[in-house]
Amino acid sequence: GVLVTHNFHSKIVAPKDLATYTPLRVGSVSSKLHVPYAGPVQTLELFLSEMFMGVKQVVQDRDDDDEGVDGGPITTFGLQDDQVKVTVGKTRGVATVAWEASPVGDVIADAVVALLMHAQSSTASIRLTSKPCRHPNTSAEEEPTAKKPREDSHQEDSSQNDTTTTTSSTTTASRLRLVCDTLRDQFENVEAVYEGNSGTFEITTDAGLESSSLAGEEKTLICTATLEFDDSTGNNAKIHVECEDKKLATNVQECLRNLAVAAAPLQS
């Protein structure tokens, strides 16, 4: 009850009887919040059911005056004896959270808002809403042309040695492609030629680090870099860079050296 003191007289009155026995009136504050939500209704239902018990779901049929998005139904979820209501499908990409202001209602509403934001960005929701890709697999970009290694006239090696050689050449080729991709991230025009355990990269750029390197009629610089591994393990690498711009040549050589060290296998 409510303790009411009037003219030095105190009495306890039920909240519903305040208007009858006192000049006081009971009022309430209705709150409504629009939260961005673009996920499906099934995902929201799953997340609400995992957090709250006794979730009531009401689906309104289509109405000419008040129809949902694209003519679909409007779904309303009632939480904690309808203290908080969540409505989806009435406005595209928006969920409406409505509740009567109270200490309990405010806490539940805050939890629902956090759940709405989490329901459309969490890993579980992505797995629930993801669909398999039906597009054909196509290579995004052609790899640089590589010179075919010389075929050995002797074919008396065992199948085990052939497998080892293939694996080693594949590992070396992947390291060289890594170097090429890194250079292409830094420079717009990079041509690469692979031969065995070595790769030659021709870099064409119009931005030199030395002012004298672009003097005259020539407006572009050509920097040629060669990276050669001693063997398929990639432990040792020989780097040679030729360029008129000495500073650019030094930077490219340092970049290749760091890449060679990073790509090398860990020593046991």
Coordinates of C-alpha atoms in Angstrom, one line a residue:
G1 CA 0.0 0.0 0.0
V2 CA 0.8 3.7 -0.1
L3 CA 1.2 5.7 3.2
V4 CA -0.7 9.0 2.8
T5 CA -0.5 11.8 5.4
H6 CA -3.1 14.5 5.1
N7 CA -4.0 17.0 7.8
F8 CA -1.9 15.3 10.4
H9 CA -3.7 12.0 9.7
S10 CA -1.9 9.0 8.2
K11 CA -3.4 6.1 6.5
I12 CA -2.4 3.3 4.1
V13 CA -4.2 3.1 0.9
A14 CA -4.0 0.7 -2.0
P15 CA -2.6 2.3 -5.2
K16 CA -5.9 1.7 -7.0
D17 CA -7.8 3.5 -4.3
L18 CA -5.8 6.7 -4.2
A19 CA -8.2 8.4 -6.5
T20 CA -11.2 7.4 -4.3
Y21 CA -9.9 8.4 -0.9
T22 CA -7.4 11.1 -1.7
P23 CA -7.0 13.9 -4.2
L24 CA -4.0 12.2 -5.7
R25 CA -4.0 10.6 -9.1
V26 CA -1.9 7.6 -10.3
G27 CA -0.1 8.1 -13.6
S28 CA 2.3 6.1 -15.7
V29 CA 4.9 6.9 -18.3
S30 CA 4.9 4.9 -21.5
S31 CA 8.2 4.6 -23.3
K32 CA 8.9 3.5 -26.8
L33 CA 12.3 3.0 -28.5
H34 CA 13.1 2.3 -32.1
V35 CA 16.1 0.0 -32.5
P36 CA 17.8 -0.8 -35.8
Y37 CA 17.2 -4.5 -36.6
A38 CA 17.6 -6.1 -40.0
G39 CA 17.6 -9.7 -39.0
P40 CA 14.9 -12.3 -39.5
V41 CA 12.1 -12.9 -36.9
Q42 CA 13.2 -16.5 -36.3
T43 CA 16.6 -15.3 -35.1
L44 CA 15.1 -12.8 -32.7
E45 CA 12.7 -15.4 -31.4
L46 CA 15.6 -17.7 -30.6
F47 CA 17.6 -15.1 -28.8
L48 CA 14.6 -13.9 -26.7
S49 CA 13.7 -17.5 -25.8
E50 CA 17.2 -18.1 -24.5
M51 CA 17.2 -15.0 -22.3
F52 CA 13.6 -14.8 -21.1
M53 CA 11.1 -17.4 -20.0
G54 CA 7.5 -17.4 -21.1
V55 CA 7.9 -15.3 -24.2
K56 CA 4.5 -14.7 -25.9
Q57 CA 4.4 -14.3 -29.6
V58 CA 1.5 -12.7 -31.4
V59 CA 1.4 -12.6 -35.2
Q60 CA -1.0 -10.2 -36.8
D61 CA -2.7 -11.1 -40.0
R62 CA -2.4 -8.8 -43.0
D63 CA -4.6 -5.8 -42.9
D64 CA -5.3 -3.3 -45.7
D65 CA -4.9 -0.4 -43.3
D66 CA -1.9 -1.6 -41.3
E67 CA 0.2 -4.2 -43.2
G68 CA 3.8 -5.2 -42.5
V69 CA 6.9 -4.7 -44.6
D70 CA 6.3 -5.9 -48.2
G71 CA 2.9 -7.1 -47.1
G72 CA 4.3 -9.5 -44.5
P73 CA 2.9 -10.1 -41.0
I74 CA 3.7 -8.0 -37.9
T75 CA 5.1 -10.0 -35.0
T76 CA 5.0 -8.9 -31.4
F77 CA 6.8 -10.5 -28.5
G78 CA 5.6 -10.0 -25.0
L79 CA 8.1 -10.4 -22.1
Q80 CA 7.5 -10.8 -18.4
D81 CA 3.7 -10.7 -18.5
D82 CA 3.8 -8.1 -21.3
Q83 CA 5.7 -5.6 -19.3
V84 CA 7.9 -5.1 -22.4
K85 CA 6.8 -5.6 -26.0
V86 CA 9.0 -6.0 -29.0
T87 CA 7.4 -5.4 -32.4
V88 CA 9.1 -6.3 -35.7
G89 CA 7.9 -6.2 -39.3
K90 CA 6.0 -2.9 -39.1
T91 CA 8.9 -0.7 -40.3
R92 CA 11.7 -2.0 -42.5
G93 CA 15.0 -2.5 -40.6
V94 CA 13.5 -1.2 -37.3
A95 CA 12.3 -3.0 -34.1
T96 CA 10.1 -1.2 -31.7
V97 CA 10.5 -1.7 -27.9
A98 CA 7.6 -0.4 -25.8
W99 CA 7.2 -0.6 -22.0
E100 CA 5.7 1.1 -19.0
A101 CA 8.4 3.0 -17.1
S102 CA 9.3 1.2 -13.9
P103 CA 12.4 -0.1 -12.2
V104 CA 11.8 -3.6 -13.6
G105 CA 10.6 -2.5 -17.0
D106 CA 13.6 -0.2 -17.6
V107 CA 16.0 -3.0 -16.8
I108 CA 14.2 -5.5 -19.1
A109 CA 14.1 -2.9 -21.9
D110 CA 17.8 -2.2 -21.6
A111 CA 18.5 -6.0 -21.8
V112 CA 16.2 -6.3 -24.9
V113 CA 18.0 -3.4 -26.7
A114 CA 21.4 -5.0 -26.1
L115 CA 20.0 -8.4 -27.3
L116 CA 18.6 -6.8 -30.5
M117 CA 22.1 -5.3 -31.3
H118 CA 23.7 -8.6 -30.5
A119 CA 21.2 -10.8 -32.5
Q120 CA 22.2 -9.3 -35.8
S121 CA 26.0 -9.2 -35.4
S122 CA 26.9 -12.3 -33.4
T123 CA 28.5 -15.4 -34.8
A124 CA 25.4 -17.5 -34.0
S125 CA 23.1 -15.2 -36.0
I126 CA 25.5 -15.2 -39.0
R127 CA 25.4 -19.0 -39.0
L128 CA 21.6 -19.1 -38.8
T129 CA 21.1 -16.6 -41.6
S130 CA 24.0 -17.6 -43.9
K131 CA 23.3 -19.4 -47.2
P132 CA 25.7 -21.4 -49.3
C133 CA 27.2 -19.5 -52.2
R134 CA 26.0 -20.6 -55.6
H135 CA 28.4 -18.6 -57.7
P136 CA 31.0 -20.5 -59.8
N137 CA 34.5 -20.4 -58.5
T138 CA 36.7 -18.2 -60.7
S139 CA 40.2 -17.1 -60.2
A140 CA 40.3 -13.5 -59.1
E141 CA 43.6 -12.7 -60.8
E142 CA 45.9 -14.6 -63.1
E143 CA 49.2 -15.4 -61.6
P144 CA 52.4 -14.1 -63.3
T145 CA 53.7 -16.4 -66.1
A146 CA 56.4 -18.7 -64.8
K147 CA 59.0 -20.4 -66.8
K148 CA 58.7 -24.1 -66.8
P149 CA 61.6 -25.9 -65.2
R150 CA 63.8 -28.0 -67.4
E151 CA 62.6 -31.6 -67.7
D152 CA 65.1 -34.1 -66.5
S153 CA 65.9 -36.8 -69.1
H154 CA 66.4 -39.3 -66.3
Q155 CA 63.1 -40.7 -65.0
E156 CA 64.5 -43.4 -62.8
D157 CA 63.7 -41.6 -59.5
S158 CA 61.3 -43.2 -57.1
S159 CA 57.7 -41.9 -56.5
Q160 CA 58.7 -40.7 -53.0
N161 CA 61.5 -38.4 -54.4
D162 CA 59.0 -37.0 -57.0
T163 CA 56.6 -36.2 -54.2
T164 CA 59.3 -34.4 -52.2
T165 CA 60.4 -32.4 -55.2
T166 CA 56.9 -31.3 -56.0
T167 CA 56.2 -30.2 -52.4
S168 CA 59.5 -28.3 -52.3
S169 CA 58.8 -26.5 -55.5
T170 CA 55.3 -25.6 -54.4
T171 CA 56.6 -24.2 -51.2
T172 CA 59.2 -22.0 -53.0
A173 CA 56.6 -20.8 -55.5
S174 CA 54.2 -19.8 -52.7
R175 CA 57.0 -17.7 -51.1
L176 CA 57.8 -16.0 -54.4
R177 CA 54.1 -15.2 -54.9
L178 CA 54.0 -13.8 -51.4
V179 CA 56.8 -11.4 -52.4
C180 CA 55.0 -10.5 -55.6
D181 CA 51.7 -9.7 -53.8
T182 CA 53.5 -7.6 -51.2
L183 CA 55.3 -5.6 -53.9
R184 CA 52.0 -5.1 -55.7
D185 CA 50.5 -3.6 -52.5
Q186 CA 53.2 -1.0 -52.6
F187 CA 53.6 -0.3 -56.3
E188 CA 50.9 -0.2 -59.0
N189 CA 52.9 -1.9 -61.8
V190 CA 54.9 -5.0 -61.0
E191 CA 55.8 -7.7 -63.5
A192 CA 57.2 -11.1 -62.2
V193 CA 59.0 -14.0 -63.8
Y194 CA 59.7 -17.2 -61.9
E195 CA 62.4 -19.7 -62.7
G196 CA 63.1 -22.5 -60.3
N197 CA 63.9 -21.2 -56.9
S198 CA 64.4 -17.6 -58.1
G199 CA 62.1 -14.8 -59.1
T200 CA 62.7 -11.5 -61.0
F201 CA 60.4 -8.6 -60.3
E202 CA 60.3 -5.5 -62.5
I203 CA 58.8 -2.5 -60.7
T204 CA 57.7 0.5 -62.8
T205 CA 56.9 3.7 -60.8
D206 CA 56.7 7.4 -61.4
A207 CA 57.5 8.4 -57.7
G208 CA 61.2 8.4 -57.0
L209 CA 62.8 9.1 -53.6
E210 CA 65.6 11.2 -55.1
S211 CA 64.8 14.4 -57.0
S212 CA 67.5 13.7 -59.6
S213 CA 66.2 10.3 -60.5
L214 CA 63.2 11.6 -62.5
A215 CA 65.1 14.5 -64.2
G216 CA 64.8 14.9 -68.0
E217 CA 62.2 13.5 -70.3
E218 CA 61.8 10.2 -68.6
K219 CA 59.0 10.3 -66.1
T220 CA 59.1 6.7 -64.9
L221 CA 61.6 4.6 -63.0
I222 CA 62.3 0.9 -63.6
C223 CA 63.5 -1.1 -60.6
T224 CA 64.6 -4.7 -61.2
A225 CA 64.8 -7.0 -58.2
T226 CA 66.0 -10.6 -58.1
L227 CA 65.3 -13.0 -55.2
E228 CA 66.9 -16.4 -55.3
F229 CA 66.7 -19.1 -52.7
D230 CA 69.7 -21.5 -52.3
D231 CA 67.3 -24.4 -51.8
S232 CA 63.7 -25.3 -51.3
T233 CA 63.9 -24.7 -47.6
G234 CA 64.2 -21.0 -48.0
N235 CA 66.7 -20.5 -45.3
N236 CA 69.2 -18.5 -47.4
A237 CA 68.1 -16.0 -50.0
K238 CA 70.2 -13.9 -52.4
I239 CA 68.8 -10.4 -53.2
H240 CA 70.0 -8.1 -55.9
V241 CA 68.3 -4.8 -56.8
E242 CA 69.1 -2.5 -59.7
C243 CA 67.6 1.0 -59.9
E244 CA 68.7 4.5 -60.7
D245 CA 67.1 5.8 -57.5
K246 CA 69.5 4.5 -54.8
K247 CA 67.0 5.2 -52.0
L248 CA 64.3 3.3 -53.7
A249 CA 66.6 0.4 -54.4
T250 CA 67.6 0.3 -50.7
N251 CA 64.0 0.3 -49.6
V252 CA 63.1 -2.5 -52.0
Q253 CA 66.1 -4.6 -51.0
E254 CA 65.2 -4.1 -47.3
C255 CA 61.6 -5.1 -48.0
L256 CA 62.7 -8.3 -49.8
R257 CA 65.1 -9.2 -47.1
N258 CA 62.4 -8.9 -44.4
L259 CA 60.0 -11.0 -46.5
A260 CA 62.6 -13.7 -47.0
V261 CA 63.3 -13.9 -43.3
A262 CA 59.5 -14.0 -42.4
A263 CA 58.8 -16.7 -45.0
A264 CA 61.7 -18.9 -43.9
P265 CA 60.8 -21.9 -41.7
L266 CA 61.4 -21.8 -38.0
Q267 CA 64.6 -23.4 -36.8
S268 CA 64.2 -26.3 -34.4

